[in-house]
Amino acid sequence: MLRLDKVNKYYRVGTHSLHALRDVDIEIADGEFVAIMGASGSGKSTLLNILGILDDYDSGEYRLGDTLIRNLSERKAANYRNRFIGFVFQSFNLLPFKTALENIALPLYYQGVTRRKRNQIAAQYLERVGLRDWADHTPSEMSGGQKQRVAIARALISKPRLILADEPTGALDSETSRQIMDLLSEINAAGITILVVTHDSEVAARTRRMIRLKDGLVVSPHDAGASHPQLARQPQTAAES
Amino acid sequence: MFSLDRWMEVFDTIRRNKLRTALTAISVAWGIFLLVVLLGLGNGLNNGLRYTFRREATNGIWITANKTSLAHSGYDVGRRLVFDNRDYDRARDVQGIDHISSQYFIRGGQFGGGEMLTRRGTKAGLFQINAVRPETIYLVQNEIIAGRFLNESDLADKRKSVVVGRPVVDYLFAPSEPPIGQWIIVAGVPFEIVGVFTDPMGDEQARQLYIPLSTAQIAFHGVDHINSLSFTVGDANAQQAKAITDQVIAGLAERHKFSPDDKQAVRVHNNVEAYERFSKIFLIISIFVVFIGCITLLAGVVGISNIMMIAVKERTKEIGVRKALGATPASIILMITQEAVFLTSIAGLLGLAGGVALLAAIESAAVTEMIRNPAIHIGSGVAAAVFLILAGALAGFFPARAAARVNPIHTLRDE
Ligand SMILES: Nc1ncnc2c1ncn2[C@@H]1O[C@H](COP(=O)(O)OP(=O)(O)O)[C@@H](O)[C@H]1O
Ligand SMILES: [Mg+2]
């Protein structure tokens, strides 16, 4: 499905350079359900942004399927995002002035699907996430769990092979979190590869594999610090010499 | 690159972001509205000025004999002055005069004599009669619509020729009768109609007759008397026109023994001076209007750019989301620019319509004589609208391009 070889990412902050990902090697097969864990600032979002072609990396190789993802034009990147990847964010990122149905249909707009057709398809996905009666409501009229369902439906509508979720339950209570994880499990069971960034070990427990990050490094699951998330909560300075 | 779907997306966005839409639209509409009203009023002033002068040559000067008010050469004050043909001959030699005419006031009235009974068959009416030289045609703005004006032969042969206003013809003749060559009785004397004229001031001002000065002097006991001299001064400016006038008056004063400084002895009506004064005022107003217009346009452009910039800034999150979902930078730029152009076009049109409506209201309310037909040239209206639409497009384009370049991760961050 995807493969990272010795990927490094630096952020330039003023005169300093921050080494956000260090020689990251990751391979994920089709249909996996993976949790990415680590302390705040350990590079989880950075990793996810690179996987989602929202950001570039500085060295190494990232292959999505058979395609080497490097120095893509904005247009190509947009096209790959649109066709292969679905995003779910902690803060939902729905367009406030659009209804649930229109939010879900948006990726198809950028595929050139006609309005009638994409609204039809969006209605199916709305039903699939259990919000059939909420089609005409705007995000401000919905609860956090409902909004995240809309966001998941929107991520699914372009039939992506990969869903990247950055703390999808971070803004939700535990019961709602459980329901969202149920939904993601269901989607994974249908064959879609899912990567979930999370702090929550309960969420991580719902996945089938765990990748731990610490200061931009992938650490093995049986690393002493990693098994105690509290210990990993240290001031995060991954300064590069 | 027309895409109905993109237009739908644009309409949707406009419709669902009412405050932003209203602010942008109002600023554009207001700019165009002000501009149209200003330019319209400017044109109205111009037209008003032209209207004021349209009856007479703008380079015409009239000198009319009156009553002395200063004792001079042993004469007491209050002497009534009358000029004669010699004065005309002398004045004709003054440098700078283009065309010169003289008039005899048959019944001594102030502005060319009173009205007289004009009769044809059983029909009769009172019309003003002017005894003039052929050159008078250069001093009035009458248009000859049939036949001709008086000519030198009429004058030399003291012919009984008359040029009549169209209302006079309408009054004396049936619609089917051609008036040229017909005879009418003017103050008891038969005259042959040689021409018909109209007046730009309207029919009321054309209820007049012109007959040769020489004929009138004989027929109405005028001897060689004249009551006024009138002449044009080419393209002389106000100062030159004044000098010419003073010279003519000096000649008259010399012959008729009145003081050249006597302001009452002759009445002077100097269009050059008046026109130049008005022209100056108008020029200042025009410059002012153009200046205000430019400032208004500039303010409009700045306002639009500001609003667009704020609008785009407000939308960075939306743009980030759209990009994450597969929007290309080009599609973002196109969407925002299209929205900007659409908004400014509609708003510009509304402003244009509003401005034109106000101008029409001003015209129909006839607020003042100074403003006439305050309309804008369709060209300047369209030019201003196109300019603002272009400004709207650019104002949308640049921030849109900047926003489309921003990496969505910056706007999608949860922190
Ligand atoms: N755009 C950026 N510019 C500079 N530094 C950044 C940027 N994004 C993230 N960082 C830094 O990179 C490190 C990793 O960040 P991030 O990937 O967001 O961590 P996580 O998602 O695990 O909390 C942090 O130290 C963070 O401050
Ligand atoms: Mg993060």
XYZ file of C-alpha atoms and ligand atoms in Angstrom:
684
model
C 0.000 0.000 0.000
C 2.599 2.524 1.079
C 6.190 2.573 2.100
C 8.540 5.121 3.683
C 12.317 4.689 3.383
C 14.562 6.790 5.601
C 12.258 9.782 5.377
C 13.541 12.925 7.052
C 11.649 16.126 7.603
C 12.998 19.408 8.878
C 11.103 22.542 9.848
C 13.031 25.725 9.546
C 12.142 28.001 12.433
C 14.029 31.241 12.118
C 17.722 30.340 12.004
C 17.136 26.962 13.626
C 16.188 23.775 11.954
C 13.882 21.348 13.691
C 14.317 17.713 12.820
C 10.701 16.555 12.942
C 11.104 13.084 11.379
C 14.303 11.079 11.594
C 15.010 8.283 9.119
C 11.463 7.018 9.329
C 10.961 3.571 7.777
C 7.368 2.399 7.639
C 5.627 -0.123 5.452
C 1.890 -0.524 5.487
C 0.075 -3.210 3.574
C -3.326 -3.020 1.933
C -6.212 -3.220 4.383
C -4.237 -2.537 7.538
C -5.682 -0.608 10.462
C -2.791 1.176 12.153
C -2.529 3.498 15.141
C 0.230 6.070 15.282
C 0.978 7.013 18.862
C 3.400 9.271 20.594
C 3.648 12.308 22.790
C 2.532 15.680 21.653
C 5.209 17.093 19.357
C 6.676 13.715 18.502
C 5.919 14.201 14.787
C 2.655 12.293 14.312
C 0.893 15.057 12.392
C 4.018 15.718 10.372
C 4.085 12.069 9.351
C 0.420 12.077 8.473
C 0.760 15.260 6.392
C 3.553 13.677 4.384
C 1.542 10.501 3.874
C -1.405 12.663 2.794
C 0.750 14.607 0.303
C -0.171 17.775 2.116
C 3.482 18.447 2.849
C 6.899 17.634 1.373
C 9.745 15.749 3.014
C 13.441 16.518 2.766
C 15.091 13.189 2.103
C 14.257 9.508 1.735
C 11.478 8.004 -0.348
C 7.732 7.795 -0.008
C 5.870 5.431 -2.302
C 2.112 5.345 -2.449
C 1.207 2.164 -4.310
C 3.766 2.142 -7.102
C 4.110 5.882 -7.298
C 7.081 7.732 -5.887
C 5.667 10.772 -4.152
C 8.235 13.492 -4.428
C 8.204 17.047 -5.736
C 4.765 16.623 -7.208
C 3.175 19.663 -8.805
C 0.338 21.157 -6.782
C -2.047 19.960 -9.411
C -0.858 16.358 -9.291
C -0.793 16.349 -5.516
C -4.359 17.640 -5.484
C -5.364 14.905 -7.877
C -3.758 12.122 -5.787
C -5.322 13.480 -2.618
C -8.640 13.595 -4.318
C -8.499 10.066 -5.765
C -6.558 7.988 -3.259
C -6.718 9.579 0.166
C -9.464 10.525 2.579
C -8.802 12.845 5.515
C -10.446 12.980 8.914
C -9.385 15.746 11.287
C -9.743 16.337 14.997
C -11.601 19.597 14.371
C -13.690 18.093 11.531
C -12.897 20.904 9.058
C -16.347 20.994 7.533
C -17.358 24.075 5.537
C -19.717 25.936 7.882
C -21.949 27.378 5.164
C -22.608 24.051 3.475
C -25.098 21.409 4.560
C -23.992 17.956 5.663
C -24.907 16.585 2.246
C -22.970 19.267 0.368
C -19.936 18.838 2.605
C -19.872 15.149 1.857
C -20.296 15.762 -1.874
C -17.430 18.266 -2.104
C -14.621 15.844 -3.143
C -16.764 14.732 -6.073
C -17.111 18.369 -7.175
C -13.357 18.376 -7.684
C -13.668 15.181 -9.701
C -16.111 16.897 -12.022
C -19.109 14.769 -11.021
C -22.390 16.533 -11.778
C -24.269 18.135 -8.917
C -27.249 15.796 -9.093
C -25.067 12.704 -9.256
C -22.781 13.705 -6.415
C -25.706 14.656 -4.200
C -27.193 11.225 -4.875
C -23.964 9.523 -3.925
C -23.514 11.792 -0.892
C -26.979 10.785 0.312
C -25.878 7.118 0.277
C -22.803 7.878 2.359
C -24.832 10.025 4.716
C -27.067 7.027 5.262
C -24.063 4.778 5.745
C -22.822 6.919 8.663
C -26.325 6.943 10.147
C -27.283 10.564 9.440
C -29.942 10.168 6.797
C -32.206 12.793 8.387
C -29.440 15.373 8.734
C -28.774 16.029 5.070
C -29.942 19.646 5.134
C -28.372 20.655 8.415
C -25.289 22.815 8.589
C -22.388 21.778 10.854
C -23.353 24.345 13.497
C -26.585 22.434 14.043
C -24.830 19.130 14.700
C -23.028 17.526 17.635
C -19.318 16.719 17.572
C -19.937 13.037 16.906
C -22.323 13.866 14.059
C -19.852 16.269 12.528
C -17.130 13.627 12.641
C -19.481 11.193 10.928
C -20.062 13.730 8.186
C -16.299 14.174 7.878
C -15.822 10.402 7.623
C -18.520 10.165 4.967
C -16.767 12.954 3.071
C -13.457 11.044 3.342
C -15.144 7.924 1.984
C -17.069 9.397 -0.915
C -14.189 9.416 -3.392
C -13.625 5.683 -2.626
C -10.062 6.226 -1.389
C -7.686 3.344 -0.708
C -6.292 5.101 2.324
C -7.890 7.056 5.132
C -5.717 9.260 7.298
C -7.290 10.334 10.569
C -5.487 12.834 12.812
C -6.844 12.472 16.335
C -10.378 11.850 15.063
C -11.686 11.367 18.593
C -9.621 14.114 20.197
C -12.608 16.430 20.530
C -15.173 13.783 21.459
C -16.320 12.160 24.696
C -15.479 8.506 25.284
C -18.873 7.104 24.283
C -18.886 9.049 21.035
C -15.237 8.080 20.499
C -16.221 4.455 20.753
C -18.941 4.903 18.137
C -16.560 6.662 15.778
C -14.037 3.844 16.214
C -16.835 1.349 15.511
C -17.493 3.173 12.274
C -13.803 3.225 11.318
C -13.484 -0.493 12.103
C -16.447 -1.178 9.891
C -14.846 0.801 7.078
C -11.574 -1.047 7.552
C -13.443 -4.318 7.453
C -14.650 -3.275 4.003
C -11.010 -3.261 2.874
C -9.893 0.344 3.222
C -6.491 0.981 4.796
C -6.729 3.315 7.795
C -4.071 5.205 9.746
C -5.218 6.828 12.979
C -3.111 9.248 14.950
C -4.126 9.134 18.583
C -3.133 9.822 22.139
C -5.776 7.526 23.447
C -4.629 3.952 24.150
C -8.246 2.831 24.134
C -8.515 4.068 20.573
C -5.190 2.473 19.715
C -6.416 -0.806 21.154
C -9.161 -0.885 18.524
C -6.559 -1.016 15.743
C -4.496 -4.005 14.728
C -1.056 -2.473 14.734
C 0.702 0.323 16.521
C 3.514 2.601 15.385
C 5.176 4.674 18.098
C 6.955 7.923 17.457
C 9.324 9.602 19.857
C 11.047 12.855 18.954
C 10.632 12.074 15.276
C 11.953 8.521 15.576
C 9.968 5.342 15.111
C 10.495 3.306 18.270
C 9.689 -0.362 18.701
C 6.477 -1.233 20.567
C 8.435 -2.893 23.395
C 10.490 0.206 24.049
C 10.373 0.935 27.789
C 9.246 4.572 27.467
C 6.637 3.754 24.914
C 4.643 1.426 27.093
C 4.131 4.268 29.564
C 2.726 7.195 27.645
C 3.166 9.440 30.717
C 6.929 8.981 30.553
C 6.993 10.047 26.952
C 5.400 13.369 27.861
C 8.539 15.387 28.013
C 9.340 18.821 26.684
C 9.778 18.132 23.015
C 12.875 19.664 21.518
C 14.274 17.743 18.650
C 16.838 20.315 17.718
C 19.098 19.479 14.865
C 22.787 20.269 15.134
C -13.746 27.414 -19.497
C -17.419 27.957 -18.698
C -18.660 25.583 -16.081
C -22.233 25.704 -14.894
C -21.248 23.768 -11.828
C -18.615 26.280 -10.856
C -21.154 29.044 -11.268
C -23.521 27.143 -8.991
C -20.713 26.828 -6.465
C -20.082 30.575 -6.753
C -23.775 31.442 -6.345
C -23.988 29.136 -3.355
C -21.024 30.737 -1.676
C -22.353 34.220 -2.364
C -25.813 33.323 -1.111
C -24.621 31.667 2.067
C -22.188 34.374 3.088
C -24.636 37.240 3.103
C -22.721 39.718 5.205
C -19.568 39.415 3.172
C -21.571 39.611 -0.041
C -23.526 42.644 1.159
C -20.405 44.532 2.226
C -18.640 43.936 -1.055
C -21.706 44.728 -3.135
C -22.522 47.907 -1.233
C -19.012 49.264 -1.566
C -18.935 48.628 -5.307
C -22.481 49.853 -5.921
C -21.873 52.975 -3.872
C -18.710 53.777 -5.808
C -20.418 53.460 -9.180
C -23.503 55.294 -7.923
C -21.500 58.296 -6.762
C -19.503 58.329 -9.935
C -22.556 58.251 -12.183
C -24.315 60.981 -10.210
C -21.236 63.184 -10.202
C -20.521 62.793 -13.896
C -24.214 63.264 -14.654
C -24.429 66.469 -12.655
C -21.257 67.698 -14.323
C -22.794 67.091 -17.723
C -26.017 68.680 -16.524
C -24.145 71.850 -15.578
C -22.471 71.889 -18.954
C -25.798 71.489 -20.723
C -27.339 74.154 -18.511
C -24.615 76.574 -19.484
C -25.038 75.877 -23.182
C -28.771 76.205 -22.827
C -28.454 79.619 -21.253
C -26.554 80.844 -24.283
C -28.171 78.867 -27.008
C -30.382 81.719 -28.279
C -27.587 84.104 -28.962
C -24.126 83.946 -30.415
C -21.728 83.358 -27.524
C -19.427 85.950 -29.089
C -22.222 88.507 -29.573
C -22.372 92.013 -28.115
C -25.462 94.255 -28.109
C -25.275 98.016 -27.572
C -28.649 99.733 -27.147
C -29.306 103.470 -26.947
C -30.774 104.570 -23.633
C -30.912 107.719 -21.434
C -27.927 109.725 -20.228
C -27.228 109.880 -16.526
C -24.211 112.225 -16.538
C -24.194 115.849 -17.662
C -21.859 116.237 -20.622
C -20.946 118.899 -23.208
C -23.546 121.263 -21.849
C -26.357 118.713 -21.994
C -28.346 117.923 -18.899
C -28.948 114.367 -17.620
C -31.911 112.277 -18.739
C -31.531 112.901 -22.463
C -32.926 110.028 -24.529
C -30.414 108.873 -27.135
C -31.130 107.646 -30.637
C -28.425 106.443 -33.023
C -28.487 106.543 -36.806
C -27.091 104.825 -39.903
C -23.856 106.869 -39.680
C -23.143 105.231 -36.350
C -23.492 101.878 -37.997
C -21.077 102.845 -40.785
C -18.535 104.101 -38.268
C -18.796 101.081 -36.022
C -18.299 98.768 -38.998
C -14.725 100.047 -39.322
C -13.791 99.047 -35.765
C -11.080 96.388 -35.781
C -12.032 92.957 -34.496
C -15.699 93.039 -35.451
C -16.832 90.073 -37.536
C -20.437 90.730 -38.386
C -22.352 93.809 -37.422
C -26.038 94.534 -37.629
C -28.293 97.328 -36.465
C -31.929 97.473 -35.458
C -34.623 100.094 -35.446
C -37.159 99.818 -32.641
C -40.369 100.618 -34.453
C -42.427 101.429 -31.394
C -39.494 102.432 -29.255
C -39.769 99.387 -26.987
C -36.724 98.409 -25.012
C -35.764 95.242 -26.783
C -36.707 95.814 -30.362
C -40.143 97.333 -30.339
C -43.527 96.122 -29.343
C -45.862 93.681 -30.930
C -47.826 94.669 -33.970
C -50.898 93.422 -35.657
C -50.114 91.013 -38.437
C -52.936 90.006 -40.671
C -53.682 87.652 -43.524
C -57.211 87.607 -44.825
C -59.506 87.337 -41.863
C -56.802 86.080 -39.503
C -54.836 88.529 -37.422
C -52.527 88.345 -34.413
C -49.940 90.322 -32.452
C -46.330 89.402 -33.133
C -43.039 91.073 -32.319
C -41.516 92.796 -35.286
C -37.770 93.294 -35.686
C -36.358 95.737 -38.209
C -32.815 94.551 -38.774
C -29.943 94.116 -41.189
C -29.238 90.697 -42.756
C -26.201 90.232 -40.486
C -28.582 89.678 -37.572
C -28.660 86.007 -38.583
C -25.125 85.703 -37.141
C -26.267 86.975 -33.759
C -29.300 84.822 -33.168
C -29.469 81.043 -33.282
C -32.559 80.923 -35.430
C -32.756 78.142 -37.924
C -34.186 78.862 -41.361
C -36.469 75.964 -42.226
C -37.875 77.337 -45.489
C -36.780 80.027 -47.926
C -34.039 82.358 -46.697
C -33.196 85.094 -44.249
C -33.137 88.788 -45.240
C -30.371 89.656 -47.698
C -28.479 92.721 -48.928
C -30.882 93.287 -51.840
C -33.826 93.400 -49.438
C -31.972 96.102 -47.581
C -30.653 98.045 -50.573
C -33.951 98.002 -52.468
C -36.002 98.557 -49.319
C -38.031 95.531 -50.283
C -41.112 94.511 -48.405
C -39.672 91.138 -47.491
C -40.444 89.424 -44.222
C -39.018 86.357 -42.504
C -41.539 84.831 -40.106
C -41.383 82.398 -37.225
C -43.031 79.043 -37.685
C -45.758 79.778 -35.070
C -46.727 82.835 -37.104
C -47.047 80.643 -40.199
C -49.003 78.073 -38.222
C -51.319 80.811 -37.073
C -51.900 82.518 -40.403
C -51.760 79.569 -42.782
C -53.496 76.254 -43.159
C -51.076 73.296 -42.794
C -51.172 72.569 -46.530
C -50.471 76.136 -47.705
C -46.866 76.960 -48.595
C -46.151 80.380 -47.031
C -43.153 81.387 -49.165
C -44.175 84.084 -51.688
C -47.422 84.859 -49.885
C -48.219 88.375 -48.761
C -49.249 89.375 -45.267
C -50.145 92.754 -43.768
C -47.776 93.923 -41.032
C -48.939 97.027 -39.175
C -50.944 97.997 -42.230
C -48.136 97.468 -44.736
C -48.082 94.443 -47.083
C -44.951 92.253 -46.924
C -43.940 89.167 -48.908
C -42.787 86.137 -46.933
C -39.286 85.061 -48.042
C -38.375 82.695 -45.224
C -39.535 80.783 -42.157
C -37.466 80.171 -39.010
C -37.593 78.271 -35.761
C -35.999 79.156 -32.453
C -34.109 76.722 -30.197
C -35.895 78.229 -27.190
C -39.170 76.980 -28.567
C -42.217 78.321 -30.331
C -42.850 81.113 -27.831
C -39.581 82.734 -28.915
C -40.371 82.324 -32.607
C -43.563 84.393 -32.525
C -41.612 87.104 -34.334
C -41.022 88.680 -37.724
C -37.873 90.085 -39.306
C -38.141 92.891 -41.868
C -35.369 94.928 -43.535
C -34.175 97.908 -41.490
C -34.312 100.248 -44.508
C -37.895 99.332 -45.335
C -38.972 99.875 -41.727
C -37.240 103.256 -41.535
C -39.337 104.429 -44.502
C -42.598 102.654 -43.764
C -42.670 103.487 -40.053
C -41.230 106.998 -40.071
C -37.859 106.024 -38.719
C -35.867 108.425 -40.893
C -32.316 107.032 -40.533
C -32.710 106.163 -36.884
C -31.445 102.988 -35.247
C -31.721 101.979 -31.614
C -29.139 99.290 -31.316
C -25.953 97.938 -32.771
C -25.097 94.302 -32.457
C -21.964 92.537 -33.556
C -19.879 89.408 -33.176
C -16.194 89.563 -32.273
C -14.805 86.322 -33.718
C -12.843 84.378 -31.151
C -11.843 87.395 -29.106
C -11.457 86.807 -25.396
C -13.316 88.801 -22.784
C -10.614 91.444 -22.555
C -10.416 91.969 -26.300
C -14.199 91.998 -26.542
C -14.336 94.713 -23.884
C -11.791 96.808 -25.799
C -13.794 96.507 -29.011
C -16.997 97.432 -27.189
C -15.345 100.445 -25.557
C -14.144 101.621 -28.930
C -17.629 101.400 -30.423
C -19.097 103.235 -27.424
C -16.405 105.912 -27.656
C -17.423 106.541 -31.271
C -21.069 106.827 -30.282
C -20.232 109.101 -27.324
C -18.258 111.388 -29.601
C -21.072 111.821 -32.099
C -23.924 112.020 -29.639
C -22.132 114.018 -26.989
C -22.483 111.793 -23.959
C -19.817 110.778 -21.527
C -18.068 107.490 -22.424
C -18.160 106.790 -18.670
C -21.950 107.141 -18.551
C -23.101 103.666 -17.630
C -26.748 104.492 -18.370
C -26.351 106.116 -21.758
C -26.075 102.799 -23.542
C -27.045 99.341 -22.376
C -24.414 96.761 -23.150
C -25.136 93.080 -23.297
C -21.797 91.317 -23.687
C -22.060 87.565 -24.174
C -18.302 87.105 -24.451
C -17.750 88.251 -20.921
C -20.682 86.322 -19.521
C -19.796 83.182 -21.452
C -16.184 83.341 -20.431
C -17.142 83.809 -16.795
C -19.533 80.899 -16.978
C -17.026 78.801 -18.862
C -14.463 79.405 -16.169
C -16.893 78.408 -13.452
C -17.862 75.400 -15.479
C -14.258 74.404 -16.061
C -13.614 74.571 -12.333
C -16.721 72.504 -11.673
C -15.675 70.015 -14.354
C -12.215 69.630 -12.898
C -13.740 69.273 -9.461
C -16.175 66.639 -10.712
C -13.448 64.665 -12.473
C -11.254 64.959 -9.390
C -13.999 63.731 -7.081
C -14.833 61.038 -9.622
C -11.247 59.783 -9.640
C -11.117 59.813 -5.847
C -14.400 57.941 -5.738
C -13.078 55.347 -8.167
C -9.866 55.035 -6.222
C -11.744 54.703 -2.958
C -13.928 52.099 -4.625
C -10.912 50.129 -5.780
C -9.241 50.352 -2.376
C -12.492 49.364 -0.708
C -12.965 46.397 -2.982
C -9.378 45.237 -2.518
C -9.735 45.519 1.223
C -12.959 43.615 1.353
C -11.602 40.951 -0.989
C -8.491 40.623 1.104
C -10.526 40.243 4.285
C -12.901 37.882 2.533
C -10.062 35.682 1.343
C -8.371 35.788 4.726
C -11.619 34.722 6.330
C -11.665 31.853 3.875
C -8.155 30.463 4.393
C -9.587 27.579 6.374
C -12.160 26.893 3.676
C -9.435 27.047 1.055
C -7.281 24.647 3.079
C -10.154 22.184 3.350
C -10.892 22.428 -0.346
C -7.233 21.828 -1.162
C -7.069 18.794 1.136
C -10.111 17.434 -0.677
C -8.488 17.814 -4.071
C -8.912 21.423 -5.195
C -6.072 22.573 -7.425
C -4.674 26.079 -6.903
C -6.128 27.082 -10.256
C -9.609 26.019 -9.230
C -9.313 28.040 -6.011
C -8.162 31.161 -7.849
C -10.845 30.752 -10.459
C -13.558 30.306 -7.859
C -12.646 33.409 -5.897
C -11.966 35.599 -8.917
C -15.198 34.517 -10.554
C -17.050 35.340 -7.390
C -15.396 38.745 -7.221
C -16.191 39.536 -10.837
C -19.768 38.375 -10.489
C -20.328 40.398 -7.345
C -18.745 43.551 -8.675
C -20.649 43.242 -11.957
C -24.030 42.887 -10.315
C -23.276 45.544 -7.739
C -21.809 47.821 -10.398
C -24.943 47.430 -12.485
C -27.117 48.259 -9.492
C -25.023 51.329 -8.745
C -25.259 52.390 -12.391
C -29.031 51.936 -12.390
C -29.372 53.785 -9.097
C -27.266 56.676 -10.340
C -29.174 56.943 -13.600
C -32.461 56.810 -11.679
C -31.366 59.638 -9.385
C -30.281 61.723 -12.384
C -33.641 61.122 -14.019
C -35.361 62.172 -10.798
C -33.271 65.331 -10.624
C -34.170 66.148 -14.189
C -37.886 65.566 -13.797
C -37.948 67.512 -10.532
C -36.309 70.400 -12.431
C -34.376 71.381 -9.313
C -32.584 74.296 -10.920
C -32.189 76.048 -14.277
C -28.450 75.527 -13.948
C -28.722 71.768 -14.471
C -30.218 70.462 -17.655
C -30.497 66.912 -18.891
C -28.064 65.524 -16.306
C -27.199 62.257 -18.019
C -23.924 60.429 -18.394
C -22.444 59.352 -21.659
C -23.129 55.653 -21.929
C -19.418 55.317 -22.719
C -18.215 56.819 -19.451
C -20.708 54.741 -17.488
C -19.610 51.541 -19.156
C -15.948 52.503 -18.837
C -16.333 53.139 -15.114
C -18.208 49.867 -14.657
C -15.627 47.890 -16.641
C -12.887 49.579 -14.654
C -14.441 48.615 -11.343
C -15.165 45.073 -12.496
C -11.552 44.760 -13.569
C -10.506 46.165 -10.223
C -12.779 43.626 -8.563
C -11.218 40.832 -10.590
C -7.697 41.916 -9.686
C -8.695 42.564 -6.099
C -10.009 39.016 -5.978
C -7.216 37.482 -8.003
C -4.177 38.538 -5.994
C -5.309 37.499 -2.535
C -6.812 34.357 -4.073
C -3.503 33.457 -5.620
C -1.696 34.068 -2.349
C -4.252 31.971 -0.470
C -4.098 29.179 -3.044
C -0.347 28.937 -2.486
C -0.604 28.505 1.253
C 0.054 24.953 2.340
C -3.217 23.622 3.711
C -1.496 22.086 6.735
C -1.130 25.589 8.178
C -4.828 26.205 8.051
C -5.896 22.703 9.033
C -3.790 22.462 12.171
C -5.834 21.610 15.173
C -3.705 23.446 17.715
N 4.865 24.073 10.331
C 5.727 23.876 11.303
N 6.771 24.723 11.468
C 7.660 24.553 12.429
N 7.610 23.562 13.304
C 6.613 22.670 13.226
C 5.610 22.788 12.237
N 4.714 21.784 12.372
C 5.156 21.072 13.416
N 6.271 21.596 13.932
C 7.063 21.068 15.030
O 7.440 19.779 14.657
C 7.321 18.905 15.779
C 6.359 17.806 15.426
O 5.046 18.367 15.316
P 3.730 17.520 15.032
O 4.023 16.644 13.870
O 2.609 18.443 14.920
O 3.616 16.641 16.365
P 2.351 15.870 16.918
O 1.315 15.840 15.872
O 2.902 14.519 17.244
O 1.935 16.596 18.132
C 6.869 19.763 16.942
O 8.023 20.135 17.671
C 6.249 20.939 16.295
O 6.389 22.080 17.106
Mg -0.666 16.556 15.941
